[in-house]
Amino acid sequence: MKKTNHCELCDLQAFDFKSGIICGLTKQKPSFQKQCSNISLEQKLAEKLVEINLECEDLKHVKRQSILNLVFYLIIGIAVIYLSYFIGTILPEAIIFHTITIIIFVAGLVLLGKGIGGINFYNQRYKVLSPKKEVLDQLTRIYNIDYEFKSQITTDLMDVKRTNFELFIGGKSFVTKHVID
C-alpha cells in the first residue's frame, strides 16, 4: 500500500505541485513505516467512508437492476428472434417478408445486447470500485477504526433515486443524510 493512501485520509495533508500530496506538519513526503503517528483521521476519513460506501451500495442497486434487465431483455429478445424465425418459415414465398424477418431478427439482437450491456456496465464499475474499497478497509484496520455504514436506496415510479444513509464511527453516529438523485 502506498504511503500517500494514508495521507489522502488525513486532515493535515497538504499538496505541493512538485511532490504531490505531502504532510502538512513536516512539509515533506510521508516517511513512516506501517502507520503515521501524527495522522488526524476525522473529516476527510468520514467523507471518504461515505463516498466509497455510497458507491458500493449504489453498485449493489445497479447489480439488482442489471440482473432484472438481463432476464427481461433476454426473454423478450429470444421471443422476437423466434418470431422472426416463425415468420421466415411460414411465409417464405414473399420477398417483403424476408426483409421484415431480417429487421425483426436484428431488433431481437438489439434487445439481447441491451440486457447484456447492463451487466457489462456493472462489471466495469465493480472493477474500479473494489480496489478503492479494499484500500479504505485496510487503512481503517491499520488505525483500529471500526465503522458501520447503513443505507437504504429506493426509487419511485419516476425513477428518482432516494438514498438515506448513516455512518457510525466507533459506535457513535457521525453522519446522517438523505440524498436525492
JSON list of N, CA, C and O in Angstrom, two decimals, residues 75-87 101 104-112:
[
{"chain": "A", "resi": 75, "resn": "ILE", "atom": "N", "xyz": [-35.49, -12.59, -22.32]},
{"chain": "A", "resi": 75, "resn": "ILE", "atom": "CA", "xyz": [-36.76, -13.24, -22.67]},
{"chain": "A", "resi": 75, "resn": "ILE", "atom": "C", "xyz": [-37.40, -12.56, -23.87]},
{"chain": "A", "resi": 75, "resn": "ILE", "atom": "O", "xyz": [-37.81, -13.23, -24.83]},
{"chain": "A", "resi": 76, "resn": "ILE", "atom": "N", "xyz": [-37.48, -11.23, -23.84]},
{"chain": "A", "resi": 76, "resn": "ILE", "atom": "CA", "xyz": [-38.10, -10.50, -24.96]},
{"chain": "A", "resi": 76, "resn": "ILE", "atom": "C", "xyz": [-37.28, -10.68, -26.24]},
{"chain": "A", "resi": 76, "resn": "ILE", "atom": "O", "xyz": [-37.84, -10.90, -27.33]},
{"chain": "A", "resi": 77, "resn": "GLY", "atom": "N", "xyz": [-35.95, -10.59, -26.13]},
{"chain": "A", "resi": 77, "resn": "GLY", "atom": "CA", "xyz": [-35.08, -10.74, -27.30]},
{"chain": "A", "resi": 77, "resn": "GLY", "atom": "C", "xyz": [-35.21, -12.10, -27.95]},
{"chain": "A", "resi": 77, "resn": "GLY", "atom": "O", "xyz": [-35.30, -12.22, -29.18]},
{"chain": "A", "resi": 78, "resn": "ILE", "atom": "N", "xyz": [-35.22, -13.15, -27.13]},
{"chain": "A", "resi": 78, "resn": "ILE", "atom": "CA", "xyz": [-35.37, -14.51, -27.67]},
{"chain": "A", "resi": 78, "resn": "ILE", "atom": "C", "xyz": [-36.75, -14.67, -28.31]},
{"chain": "A", "resi": 78, "resn": "ILE", "atom": "O", "xyz": [-36.88, -15.29, -29.37]},
{"chain": "A", "resi": 79, "resn": "ALA", "atom": "N", "xyz": [-37.78, -14.10, -27.69]},
{"chain": "A", "resi": 79, "resn": "ALA", "atom": "CA", "xyz": [-39.13, -14.18, -28.26]},
{"chain": "A", "resi": 79, "resn": "ALA", "atom": "C", "xyz": [-39.18, -13.47, -29.62]},
{"chain": "A", "resi": 79, "resn": "ALA", "atom": "O", "xyz": [-39.78, -13.98, -30.57]},
{"chain": "A", "resi": 80, "resn": "VAL", "atom": "N", "xyz": [-38.53, -12.32, -29.73]},
{"chain": "A", "resi": 80, "resn": "VAL", "atom": "CA", "xyz": [-38.52, -11.58, -31.00]},
{"chain": "A", "resi": 80, "resn": "VAL", "atom": "C", "xyz": [-37.73, -12.36, -32.06]},
{"chain": "A", "resi": 80, "resn": "VAL", "atom": "O", "xyz": [-38.15, -12.44, -33.23]},
{"chain": "A", "resi": 81, "resn": "ILE", "atom": "N", "xyz": [-36.61, -12.95, -31.67]},
{"chain": "A", "resi": 81, "resn": "ILE", "atom": "CA", "xyz": [-35.83, -13.74, -32.63]},
{"chain": "A", "resi": 81, "resn": "ILE", "atom": "C", "xyz": [-36.63, -14.95, -33.08]},
{"chain": "A", "resi": 81, "resn": "ILE", "atom": "O", "xyz": [-36.65, -15.30, -34.27]},
{"chain": "A", "resi": 82, "resn": "TYR", "atom": "N", "xyz": [-37.34, -15.59, -32.16]},
{"chain": "A", "resi": 82, "resn": "TYR", "atom": "CA", "xyz": [-38.19, -16.72, -32.53]},
{"chain": "A", "resi": 82, "resn": "TYR", "atom": "C", "xyz": [-39.31, -16.26, -33.47]},
{"chain": "A", "resi": 82, "resn": "TYR", "atom": "O", "xyz": [-39.66, -16.97, -34.42]},
{"chain": "A", "resi": 83, "resn": "LEU", "atom": "N", "xyz": [-39.87, -15.07, -33.21]},
{"chain": "A", "resi": 83, "resn": "LEU", "atom": "CA", "xyz": [-40.90, -14.52, -34.09]},
{"chain": "A", "resi": 83, "resn": "LEU", "atom": "C", "xyz": [-40.36, -14.35, -35.51]},
{"chain": "A", "resi": 83, "resn": "LEU", "atom": "O", "xyz": [-41.05, -14.69, -36.48]},
{"chain": "A", "resi": 84, "resn": "SER", "atom": "N", "xyz": [-39.14, -13.85, -35.62]},
{"chain": "A", "resi": 84, "resn": "SER", "atom": "CA", "xyz": [-38.56, -13.68, -36.97]},
{"chain": "A", "resi": 84, "resn": "SER", "atom": "C", "xyz": [-38.36, -15.04, -37.65]},
{"chain": "A", "resi": 84, "resn": "SER", "atom": "O", "xyz": [-38.60, -15.18, -38.85]},
{"chain": "A", "resi": 85, "resn": "TYR", "atom": "N", "xyz": [-37.96, -16.04, -36.89]},
{"chain": "A", "resi": 85, "resn": "TYR", "atom": "CA", "xyz": [-37.82, -17.39, -37.44]},
{"chain": "A", "resi": 85, "resn": "TYR", "atom": "C", "xyz": [-39.18, -17.93, -37.87]},
{"chain": "A", "resi": 85, "resn": "TYR", "atom": "O", "xyz": [-39.31, -18.50, -38.95]},
{"chain": "A", "resi": 86, "resn": "PHE", "atom": "N", "xyz": [-40.18, -17.72, -37.03]},
{"chain": "A", "resi": 86, "resn": "PHE", "atom": "CA", "xyz": [-41.53, -18.19, -37.32]},
{"chain": "A", "resi": 86, "resn": "PHE", "atom": "C", "xyz": [-42.07, -17.54, -38.59]},
{"chain": "A", "resi": 86, "resn": "PHE", "atom": "O", "xyz": [-42.62, -18.22, -39.46]},
{"chain": "A", "resi": 87, "resn": "ILE", "atom": "N", "xyz": [-41.89, -16.23, -38.72]},
{"chain": "A", "resi": 87, "resn": "ILE", "atom": "CA", "xyz": [-42.37, -15.52, -39.92]},
{"chain": "A", "resi": 87, "resn": "ILE", "atom": "C", "xyz": [-41.61, -16.00, -41.15]},
{"chain": "A", "resi": 87, "resn": "ILE", "atom": "O", "xyz": [-42.19, -16.19, -42.23]},
{"chain": "A", "resi": 101, "resn": "THR", "atom": "N", "xyz": [-38.43, -10.08, -41.79]},
{"chain": "A", "resi": 101, "resn": "THR", "atom": "CA", "xyz": [-37.83, -11.09, -40.92]},
{"chain": "A", "resi": 101, "resn": "THR", "atom": "C", "xyz": [-36.44, -10.65, -40.45]},
{"chain": "A", "resi": 101, "resn": "THR", "atom": "O", "xyz": [-36.10, -10.80, -39.28]},
{"chain": "A", "resi": 104, "resn": "ILE", "atom": "N", "xyz": [-36.81, -7.81, -37.90]},
{"chain": "A", "resi": 104, "resn": "ILE", "atom": "CA", "xyz": [-37.26, -8.33, -36.60]},
{"chain": "A", "resi": 104, "resn": "ILE", "atom": "C", "xyz": [-36.12, -9.08, -35.90]},
{"chain": "A", "resi": 104, "resn": "ILE", "atom": "O", "xyz": [-35.92, -8.94, -34.69]},
{"chain": "A", "resi": 105, "resn": "PHE", "atom": "N", "xyz": [-35.34, -9.84, -36.66]},
{"chain": "A", "resi": 105, "resn": "PHE", "atom": "CA", "xyz": [-34.21, -10.57, -36.09]},
{"chain": "A", "resi": 105, "resn": "PHE", "atom": "C", "xyz": [-33.18, -9.60, -35.50]},
{"chain": "A", "resi": 105, "resn": "PHE", "atom": "O", "xyz": [-32.70, -9.80, -34.38]},
{"chain": "A", "resi": 106, "resn": "VAL", "atom": "N", "xyz": [-32.88, -8.54, -36.22]},
{"chain": "A", "resi": 106, "resn": "VAL", "atom": "CA", "xyz": [-31.92, -7.54, -35.73]},
{"chain": "A", "resi": 106, "resn": "VAL", "atom": "C", "xyz": [-32.47, -6.85, -34.48]},
{"chain": "A", "resi": 106, "resn": "VAL", "atom": "O", "xyz": [-31.72, -6.59, -33.53]},
{"chain": "A", "resi": 107, "resn": "ALA", "atom": "N", "xyz": [-33.75, -6.58, -34.45]},
{"chain": "A", "resi": 107, "resn": "ALA", "atom": "CA", "xyz": [-34.37, -5.98, -33.27]},
{"chain": "A", "resi": 107, "resn": "ALA", "atom": "C", "xyz": [-34.20, -6.90, -32.06]},
{"chain": "A", "resi": 107, "resn": "ALA", "atom": "O", "xyz": [-33.94, -6.45, -30.94]},
{"chain": "A", "resi": 108, "resn": "GLY", "atom": "N", "xyz": [-34.35, -8.21, -32.28]},
{"chain": "A", "resi": 108, "resn": "GLY", "atom": "CA", "xyz": [-34.14, -9.18, -31.20]},
{"chain": "A", "resi": 108, "resn": "GLY", "atom": "C", "xyz": [-32.71, -9.17, -30.69]},
{"chain": "A", "resi": 108, "resn": "GLY", "atom": "O", "xyz": [-32.46, -9.23, -29.48]},
{"chain": "A", "resi": 109, "resn": "LEU", "atom": "N", "xyz": [-31.76, -9.05, -31.62]},
{"chain": "A", "resi": 109, "resn": "LEU", "atom": "CA", "xyz": [-30.35, -8.99, -31.22]},
{"chain": "A", "resi": 109, "resn": "LEU", "atom": "C", "xyz": [-30.06, -7.71, -30.43]},
{"chain": "A", "resi": 109, "resn": "LEU", "atom": "O", "xyz": [-29.29, -7.73, -29.46]},
{"chain": "A", "resi": 110, "resn": "VAL", "atom": "N", "xyz": [-30.68, -6.61, -30.83]},
{"chain": "A", "resi": 110, "resn": "VAL", "atom": "CA", "xyz": [-30.51, -5.34, -30.10]},
{"chain": "A", "resi": 110, "resn": "VAL", "atom": "C", "xyz": [-31.03, -5.48, -28.68]},
{"chain": "A", "resi": 110, "resn": "VAL", "atom": "O", "xyz": [-30.39, -5.01, -27.72]},
{"chain": "A", "resi": 111, "resn": "LEU", "atom": "N", "xyz": [-32.16, -6.13, -28.52]},
{"chain": "A", "resi": 111, "resn": "LEU", "atom": "CA", "xyz": [-32.73, -6.34, -27.18]},
{"chain": "A", "resi": 111, "resn": "LEU", "atom": "C", "xyz": [-31.79, -7.21, -26.33]},
{"chain": "A", "resi": 111, "resn": "LEU", "atom": "O", "xyz": [-31.59, -6.92, -25.14]},
{"chain": "A", "resi": 112, "resn": "LEU", "atom": "N", "xyz": [-31.21, -8.24, -26.92]},
{"chain": "A", "resi": 112, "resn": "LEU", "atom": "CA", "xyz": [-30.25, -9.07, -26.19]},
{"chain": "A", "resi": 112, "resn": "LEU", "atom": "C", "xyz": [-29.03, -8.24, -25.77]},
{"chain": "A", "resi": 112, "resn": "LEU", "atom": "O", "xyz": [-28.54, -8.35, -24.64]}
]
